[in-house]
Short mmCIF file of C-alpha atoms in Angstrom, two decimals:
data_model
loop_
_atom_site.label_atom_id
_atom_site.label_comp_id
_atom_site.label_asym_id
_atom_site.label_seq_id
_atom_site.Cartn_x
_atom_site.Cartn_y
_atom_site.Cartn_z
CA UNK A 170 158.65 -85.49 -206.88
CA UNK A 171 159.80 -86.20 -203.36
CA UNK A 172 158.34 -83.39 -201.89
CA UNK A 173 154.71 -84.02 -203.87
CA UNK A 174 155.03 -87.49 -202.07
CA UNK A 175 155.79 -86.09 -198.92
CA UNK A 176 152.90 -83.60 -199.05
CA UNK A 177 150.17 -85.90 -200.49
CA UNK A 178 151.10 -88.24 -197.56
CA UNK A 179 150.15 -85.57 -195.28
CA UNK A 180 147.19 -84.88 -196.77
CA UNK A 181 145.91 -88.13 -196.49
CA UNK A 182 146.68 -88.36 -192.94
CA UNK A 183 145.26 -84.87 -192.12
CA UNK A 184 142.31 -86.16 -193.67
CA UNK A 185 141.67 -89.76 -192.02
CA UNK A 186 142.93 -88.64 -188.60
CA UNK A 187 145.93 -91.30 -188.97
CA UNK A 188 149.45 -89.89 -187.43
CA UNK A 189 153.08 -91.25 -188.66
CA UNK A 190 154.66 -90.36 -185.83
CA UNK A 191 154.83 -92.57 -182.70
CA UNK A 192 153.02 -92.25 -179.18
CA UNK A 193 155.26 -92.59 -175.44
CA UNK A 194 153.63 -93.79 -172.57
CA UNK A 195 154.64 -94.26 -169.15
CA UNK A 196 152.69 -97.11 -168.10
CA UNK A 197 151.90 -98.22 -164.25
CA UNK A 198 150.54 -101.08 -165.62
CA UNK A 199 152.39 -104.48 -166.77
CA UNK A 200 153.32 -105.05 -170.05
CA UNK A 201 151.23 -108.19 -170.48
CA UNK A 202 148.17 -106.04 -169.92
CA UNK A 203 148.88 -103.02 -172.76
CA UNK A 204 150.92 -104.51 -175.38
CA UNK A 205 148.60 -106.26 -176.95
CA UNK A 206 146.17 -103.19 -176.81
CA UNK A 207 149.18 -101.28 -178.19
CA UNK A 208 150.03 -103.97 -181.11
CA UNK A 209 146.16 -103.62 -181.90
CA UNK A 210 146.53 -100.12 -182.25
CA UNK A 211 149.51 -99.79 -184.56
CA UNK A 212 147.73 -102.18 -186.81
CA UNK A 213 144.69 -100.54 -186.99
CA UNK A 214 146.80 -97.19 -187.50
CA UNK A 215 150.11 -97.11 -188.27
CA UNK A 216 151.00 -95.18 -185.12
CA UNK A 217 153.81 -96.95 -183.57
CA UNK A 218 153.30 -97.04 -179.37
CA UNK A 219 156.78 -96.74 -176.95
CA UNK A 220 156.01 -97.51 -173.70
CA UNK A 221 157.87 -97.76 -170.28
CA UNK A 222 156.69 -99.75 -167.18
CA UNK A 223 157.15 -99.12 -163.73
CA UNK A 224 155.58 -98.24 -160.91
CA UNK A 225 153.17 -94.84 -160.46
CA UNK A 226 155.33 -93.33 -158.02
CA UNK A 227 158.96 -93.79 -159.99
CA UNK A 228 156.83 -92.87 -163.48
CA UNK A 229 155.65 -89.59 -161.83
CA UNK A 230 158.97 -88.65 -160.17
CA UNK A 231 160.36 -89.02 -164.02
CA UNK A 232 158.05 -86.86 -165.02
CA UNK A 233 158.59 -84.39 -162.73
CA UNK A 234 162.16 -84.41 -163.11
CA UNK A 235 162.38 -84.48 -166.78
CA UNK A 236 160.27 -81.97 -167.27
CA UNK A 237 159.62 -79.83 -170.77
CA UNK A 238 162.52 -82.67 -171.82
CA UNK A 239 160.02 -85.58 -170.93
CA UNK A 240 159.15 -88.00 -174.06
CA UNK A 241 156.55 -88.87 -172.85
CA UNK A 242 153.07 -88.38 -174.20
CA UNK A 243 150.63 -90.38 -172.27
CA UNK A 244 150.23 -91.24 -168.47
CA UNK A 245 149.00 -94.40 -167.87
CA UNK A 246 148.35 -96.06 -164.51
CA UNK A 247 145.64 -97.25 -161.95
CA UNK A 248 143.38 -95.92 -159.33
CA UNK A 249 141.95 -92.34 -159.59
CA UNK A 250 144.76 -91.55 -156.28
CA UNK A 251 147.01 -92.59 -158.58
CA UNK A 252 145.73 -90.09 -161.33
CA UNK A 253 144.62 -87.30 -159.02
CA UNK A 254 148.22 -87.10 -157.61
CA UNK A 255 149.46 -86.36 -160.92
CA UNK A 256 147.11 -84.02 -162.26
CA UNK A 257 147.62 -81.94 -158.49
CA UNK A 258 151.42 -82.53 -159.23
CA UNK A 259 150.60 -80.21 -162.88
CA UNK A 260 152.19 -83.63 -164.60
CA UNK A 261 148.77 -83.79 -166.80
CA UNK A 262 147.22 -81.19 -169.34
CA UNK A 263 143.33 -80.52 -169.52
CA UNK A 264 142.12 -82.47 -172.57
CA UNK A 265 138.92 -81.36 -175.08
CA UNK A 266 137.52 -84.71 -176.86
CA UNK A 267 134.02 -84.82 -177.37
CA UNK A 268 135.10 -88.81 -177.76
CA UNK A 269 136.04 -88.78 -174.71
CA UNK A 270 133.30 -87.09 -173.56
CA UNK A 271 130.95 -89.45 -174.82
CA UNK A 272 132.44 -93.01 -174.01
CA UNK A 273 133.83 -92.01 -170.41
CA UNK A 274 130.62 -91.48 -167.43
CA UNK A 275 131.67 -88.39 -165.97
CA UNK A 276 131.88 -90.00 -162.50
CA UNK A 277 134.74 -92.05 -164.09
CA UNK A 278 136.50 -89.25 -165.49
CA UNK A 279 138.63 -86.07 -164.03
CA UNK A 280 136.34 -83.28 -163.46
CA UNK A 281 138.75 -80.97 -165.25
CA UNK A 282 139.07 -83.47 -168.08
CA UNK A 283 143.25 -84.02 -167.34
CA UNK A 284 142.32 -87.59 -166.89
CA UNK A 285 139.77 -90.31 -168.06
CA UNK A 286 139.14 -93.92 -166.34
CA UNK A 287 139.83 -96.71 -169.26
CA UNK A 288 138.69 -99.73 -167.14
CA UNK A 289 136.49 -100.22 -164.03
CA UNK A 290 137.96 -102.55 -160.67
CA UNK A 291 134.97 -103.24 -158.31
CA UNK A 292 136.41 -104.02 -154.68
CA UNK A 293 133.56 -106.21 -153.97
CA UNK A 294 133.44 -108.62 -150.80
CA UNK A 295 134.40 -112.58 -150.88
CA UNK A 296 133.13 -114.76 -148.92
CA UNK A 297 133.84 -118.55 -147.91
CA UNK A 298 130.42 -120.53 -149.06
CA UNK A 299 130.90 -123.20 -146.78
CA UNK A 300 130.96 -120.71 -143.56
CA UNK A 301 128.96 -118.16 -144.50
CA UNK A 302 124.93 -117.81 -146.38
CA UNK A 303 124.92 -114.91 -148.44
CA UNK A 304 121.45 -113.44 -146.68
CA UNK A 305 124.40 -112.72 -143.28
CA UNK A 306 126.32 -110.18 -145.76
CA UNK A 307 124.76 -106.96 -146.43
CA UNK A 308 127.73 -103.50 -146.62
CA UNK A 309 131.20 -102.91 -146.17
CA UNK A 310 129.99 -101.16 -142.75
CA UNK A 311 128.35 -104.00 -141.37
CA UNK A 312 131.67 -106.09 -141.17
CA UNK A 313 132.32 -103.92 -138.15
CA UNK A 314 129.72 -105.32 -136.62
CA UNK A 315 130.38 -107.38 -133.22
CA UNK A 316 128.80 -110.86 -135.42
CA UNK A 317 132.06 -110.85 -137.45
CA UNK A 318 134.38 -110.86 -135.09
CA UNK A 319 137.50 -113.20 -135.15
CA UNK A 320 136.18 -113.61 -138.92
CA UNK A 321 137.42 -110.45 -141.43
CA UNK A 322 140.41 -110.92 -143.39
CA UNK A 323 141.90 -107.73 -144.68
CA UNK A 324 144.39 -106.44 -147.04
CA UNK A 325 146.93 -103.95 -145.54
CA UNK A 326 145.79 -100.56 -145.37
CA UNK A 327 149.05 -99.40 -147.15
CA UNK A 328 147.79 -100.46 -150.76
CA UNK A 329 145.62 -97.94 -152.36
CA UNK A 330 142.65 -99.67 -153.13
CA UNK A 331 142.03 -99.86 -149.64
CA UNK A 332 143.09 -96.18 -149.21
CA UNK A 333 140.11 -95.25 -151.97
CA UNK A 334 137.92 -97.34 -150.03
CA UNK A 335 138.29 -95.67 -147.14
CA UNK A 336 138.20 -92.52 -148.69
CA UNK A 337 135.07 -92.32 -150.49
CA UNK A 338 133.41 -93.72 -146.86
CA UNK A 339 134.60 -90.64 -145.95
CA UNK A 340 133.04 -88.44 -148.64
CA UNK A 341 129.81 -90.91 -147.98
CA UNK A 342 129.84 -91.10 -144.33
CA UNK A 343 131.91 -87.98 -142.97
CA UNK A 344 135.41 -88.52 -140.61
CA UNK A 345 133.75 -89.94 -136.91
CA UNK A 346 131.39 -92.59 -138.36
CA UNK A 347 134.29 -93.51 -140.92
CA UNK A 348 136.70 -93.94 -137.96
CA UNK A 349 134.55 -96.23 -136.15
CA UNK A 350 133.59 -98.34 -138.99
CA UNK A 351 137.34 -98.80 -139.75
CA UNK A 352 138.07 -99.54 -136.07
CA UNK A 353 135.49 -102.03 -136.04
CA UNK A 354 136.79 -103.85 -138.83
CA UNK A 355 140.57 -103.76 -136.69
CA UNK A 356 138.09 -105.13 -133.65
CA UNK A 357 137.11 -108.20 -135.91
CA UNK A 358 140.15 -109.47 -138.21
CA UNK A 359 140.89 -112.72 -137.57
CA UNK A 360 144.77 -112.11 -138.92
CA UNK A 361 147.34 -109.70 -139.46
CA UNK A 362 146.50 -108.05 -142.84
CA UNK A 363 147.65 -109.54 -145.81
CA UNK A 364 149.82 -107.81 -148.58
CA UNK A 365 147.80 -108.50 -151.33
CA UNK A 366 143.91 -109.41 -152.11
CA UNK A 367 144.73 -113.09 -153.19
CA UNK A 368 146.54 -114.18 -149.92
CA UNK A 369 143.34 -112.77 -148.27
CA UNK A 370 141.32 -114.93 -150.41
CA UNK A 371 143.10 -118.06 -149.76
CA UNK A 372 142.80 -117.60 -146.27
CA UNK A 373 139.04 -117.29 -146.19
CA UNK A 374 139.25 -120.13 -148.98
CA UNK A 375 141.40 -122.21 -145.64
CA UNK A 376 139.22 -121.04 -143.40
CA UNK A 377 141.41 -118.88 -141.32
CA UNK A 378 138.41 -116.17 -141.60
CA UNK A 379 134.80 -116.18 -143.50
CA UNK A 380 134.55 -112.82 -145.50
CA UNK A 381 137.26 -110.42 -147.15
CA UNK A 382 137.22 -106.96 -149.63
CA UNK A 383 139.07 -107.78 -152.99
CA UNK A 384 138.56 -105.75 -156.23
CA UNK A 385 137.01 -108.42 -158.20
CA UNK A 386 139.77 -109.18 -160.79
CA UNK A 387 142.25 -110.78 -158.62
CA UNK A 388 138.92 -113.13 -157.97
CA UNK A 389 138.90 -113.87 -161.57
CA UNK A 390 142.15 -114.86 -161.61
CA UNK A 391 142.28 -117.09 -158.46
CA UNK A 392 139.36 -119.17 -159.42
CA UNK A 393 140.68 -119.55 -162.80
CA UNK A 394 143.97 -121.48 -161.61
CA UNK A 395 142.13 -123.17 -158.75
CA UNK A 396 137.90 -123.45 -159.05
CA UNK A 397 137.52 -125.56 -156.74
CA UNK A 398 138.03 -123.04 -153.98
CA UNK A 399 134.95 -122.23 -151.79
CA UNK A 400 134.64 -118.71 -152.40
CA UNK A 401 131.99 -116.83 -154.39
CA UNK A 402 131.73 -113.18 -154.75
CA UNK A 403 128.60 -110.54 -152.70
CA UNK A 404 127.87 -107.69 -154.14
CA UNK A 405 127.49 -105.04 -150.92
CA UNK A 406 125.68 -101.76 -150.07
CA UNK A 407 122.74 -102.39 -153.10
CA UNK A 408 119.86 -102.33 -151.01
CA UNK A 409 121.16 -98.68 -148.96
CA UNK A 410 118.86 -95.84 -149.22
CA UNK A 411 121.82 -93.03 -150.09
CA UNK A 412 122.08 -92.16 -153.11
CA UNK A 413 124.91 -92.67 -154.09
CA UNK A 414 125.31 -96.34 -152.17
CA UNK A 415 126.50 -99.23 -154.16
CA UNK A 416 129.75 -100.87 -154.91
CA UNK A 417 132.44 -99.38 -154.22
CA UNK A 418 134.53 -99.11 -157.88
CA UNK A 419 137.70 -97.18 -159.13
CA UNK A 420 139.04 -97.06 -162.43
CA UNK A 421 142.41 -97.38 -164.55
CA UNK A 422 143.14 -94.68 -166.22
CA UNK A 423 145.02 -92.21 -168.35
CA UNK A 424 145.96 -88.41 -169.40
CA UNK A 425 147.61 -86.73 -171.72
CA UNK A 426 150.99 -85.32 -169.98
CA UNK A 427 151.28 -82.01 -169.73
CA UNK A 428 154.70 -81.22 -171.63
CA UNK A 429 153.41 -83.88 -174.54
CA UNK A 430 155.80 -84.10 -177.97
CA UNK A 431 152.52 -85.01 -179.75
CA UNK A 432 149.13 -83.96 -177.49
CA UNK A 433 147.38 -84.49 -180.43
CA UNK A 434 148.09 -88.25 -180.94
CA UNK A 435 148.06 -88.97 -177.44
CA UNK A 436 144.32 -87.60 -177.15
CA UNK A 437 143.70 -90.13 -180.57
CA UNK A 438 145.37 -92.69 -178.54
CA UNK A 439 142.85 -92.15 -175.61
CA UNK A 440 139.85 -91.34 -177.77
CA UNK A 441 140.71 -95.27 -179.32
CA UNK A 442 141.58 -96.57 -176.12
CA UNK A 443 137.57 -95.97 -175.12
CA UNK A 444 136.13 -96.82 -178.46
CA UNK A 445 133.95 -100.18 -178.54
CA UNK A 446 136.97 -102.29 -180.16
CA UNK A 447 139.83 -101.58 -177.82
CA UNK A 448 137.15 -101.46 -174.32
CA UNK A 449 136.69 -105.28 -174.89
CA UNK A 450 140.51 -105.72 -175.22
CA UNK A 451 141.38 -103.16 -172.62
CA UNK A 452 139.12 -104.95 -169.51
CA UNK A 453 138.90 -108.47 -171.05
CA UNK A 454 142.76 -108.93 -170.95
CA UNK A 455 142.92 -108.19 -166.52
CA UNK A 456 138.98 -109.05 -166.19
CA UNK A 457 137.52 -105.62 -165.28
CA UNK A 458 134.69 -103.65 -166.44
CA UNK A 459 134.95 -101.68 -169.17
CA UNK A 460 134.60 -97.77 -168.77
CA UNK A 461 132.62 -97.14 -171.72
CA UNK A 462 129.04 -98.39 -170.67
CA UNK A 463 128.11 -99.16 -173.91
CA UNK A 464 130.74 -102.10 -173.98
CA UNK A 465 129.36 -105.20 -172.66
CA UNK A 466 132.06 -107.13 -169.89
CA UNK A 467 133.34 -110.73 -170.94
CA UNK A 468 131.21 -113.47 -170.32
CA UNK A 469 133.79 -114.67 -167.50
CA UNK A 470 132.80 -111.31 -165.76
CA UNK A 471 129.29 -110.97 -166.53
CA UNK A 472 128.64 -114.08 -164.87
CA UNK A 473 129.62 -112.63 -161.29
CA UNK A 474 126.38 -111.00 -161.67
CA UNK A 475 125.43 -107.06 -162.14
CA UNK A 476 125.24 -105.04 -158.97
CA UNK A 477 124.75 -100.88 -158.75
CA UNK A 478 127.80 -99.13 -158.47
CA UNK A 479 128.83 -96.33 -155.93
CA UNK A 480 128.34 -93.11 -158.39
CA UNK A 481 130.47 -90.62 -156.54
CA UNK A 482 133.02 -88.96 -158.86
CA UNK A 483 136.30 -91.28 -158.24
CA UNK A 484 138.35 -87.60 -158.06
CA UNK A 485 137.26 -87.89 -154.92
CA UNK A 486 139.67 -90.52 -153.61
CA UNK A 487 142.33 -88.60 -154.21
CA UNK A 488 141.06 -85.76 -152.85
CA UNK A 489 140.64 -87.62 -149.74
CA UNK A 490 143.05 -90.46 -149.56
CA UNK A 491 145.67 -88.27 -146.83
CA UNK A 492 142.47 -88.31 -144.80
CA UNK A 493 142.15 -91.83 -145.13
CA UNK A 494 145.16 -92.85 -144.19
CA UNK A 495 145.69 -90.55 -141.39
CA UNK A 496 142.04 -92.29 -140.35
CA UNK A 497 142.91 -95.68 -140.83
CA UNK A 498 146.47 -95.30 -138.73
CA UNK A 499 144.45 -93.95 -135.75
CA UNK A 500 142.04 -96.98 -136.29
CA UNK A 501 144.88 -99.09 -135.40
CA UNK A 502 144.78 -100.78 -139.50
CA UNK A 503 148.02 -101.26 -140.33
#
């Protein structure tokens, strides 16, 4: 009797797609942002999720050194430098979904399908609306230009998003007219870089400098504990005849790792994790845009306005993020 339990029960999971066993992810991101999406999950299918936070760099050395022994199932982290590393580092297995397929653009996704963008960050400028009229802002080049001068806040170069920046000027642009863009920005800060977007805010918001480059969520969440600040959002680079001009964006994102216990829930995991449902919870929760186009963003993001994206494949800031950061020490950005 047991055993005709046992195999009905798999029968009815074969046939609605629905897994008992349970999902491990190492997560880059914080708890606060995925456990909810996680909770969701296991409700809606009875797949339980483990997950492990740290940073991308410990959660990929783990994975390297545990290797065929790793439990985990799903790699979870942000920026595509983040997710290009690992799939170079053979820590992420090529994935078939037609799901996937379908929800993720494929400028937001790994060429060779070991990795799919979940959420999009748009590292947008800020500027102080007291100091500056928007009609003086036009590209993330033209801040090298001699009128800003003594008025650029910057975060350090050493974070990634500023890395991927760089790097997709690169692909854009080419090395020499990179360079000099970066230098000019150096030429024009009015401070030391900062460590982290929202201490560059604030000091445009004090008026230590007009104008900084932010990815648009820690924006969100600054205005949201104080809105009184001066400080509205520009979208750059829209009216630039390349292309592929626009804002700048990057994703979060996730594969399936490559010595997974079960590949086969993970992909379910990822193929949910773009649905309609779980996009709204996935970018609502950290105020980003949602990777599946057909989700709408939350009202709190919408209203920043729309503004074209840059439509280069975000691979490519991996690809050339040791470039940028060789490029941005000989600018002199520290």
């Amino acid at each position: 009797m047991r055993k005709f339990l046992l195999a009905a029960l798999a029968m009815l999971a074969a046939a609605t797609g629905v897994s008992a066993t349970e999902v491990v992810v190492y997560s880059a991101r914080n708890e606060q942002l995925i456990k909810p999406l996680f909770d969701a999950y296991t409700r809606e299918t009875g797949v339980k999720v483990k997950f492990i936070t740290d940073k991308e760099g410990p959660l990929m050395a783990r994975l390297k050194a545990e290797g065929r022994n790793t439990p985990a199932d799903v790699f979870l982290t942000v920026d595509a430098g983040n997710l290009w590393q690992a799939s170079e580092e053979g820590l992420l297995r090529p994935v078939n979904s037609k799901v996937l397929g379908a929800n993720i653009p494929a400028h937001l996704r790994d060429p060779d399908n070991e990795w799919f963008g979940l959420s999009v960050r748009a590292r947008t400028l800020v500027y102080n609306t007291n100091r500056v009229k928007p009609g003086e802002l036009t590209s993330y080049e033209d801040l090298a230009k001699p009128q800003w001068k003594g008025r650029l806040c910057l975060r350090t170069s050493k974070k990634v998003y500023n890395q991927s920046l760089v790097a997709m000027m690169i692909w854009e642009y080419g090395e020499e007219k990179s360079e000099n863009m970066v230098k000019g920005w150096v030429k024009n800060l009015a401070a030391d870089p900062f460590p982290d977007d929202t201490k560059a805010m604030e000091a445009v918001a004090a008026g230590l400098c007009d104008v900084t480059v932010v990815n648009t969520y820690y924006f969100g969440r600054l205005m949201e504990k104080k809105p009184a600040l001066p400080l509205a959002i520009f979208w750059p680079n829209q009216q630039l005849k390349a292309a592929n001009a626009g804002v700048h964006v990057n994703v979060s994102g996730a594969g399936v790792t490559k010595y997974a216990k079960h590949p086969a829930d993970a992909v379910r995991l990822l193929e949910w994790l773009s649905s309609d449902k779980a996009q709204n919870l996935y970018a609502d929760v950290n105020m980003e845009y949602p990777a599946n186009a057909k989700v709408k963003p939350d009202p709190k993001v919408a209203a920043w306005g729309s503004f074209k994206p840059n439509l280069i494949n975000v691979a490519e800031a991996g690809k050339l993020q040791a470039k940028a950061v060789m490029l941005m020490d000989r600018a002199g950005y520290k």
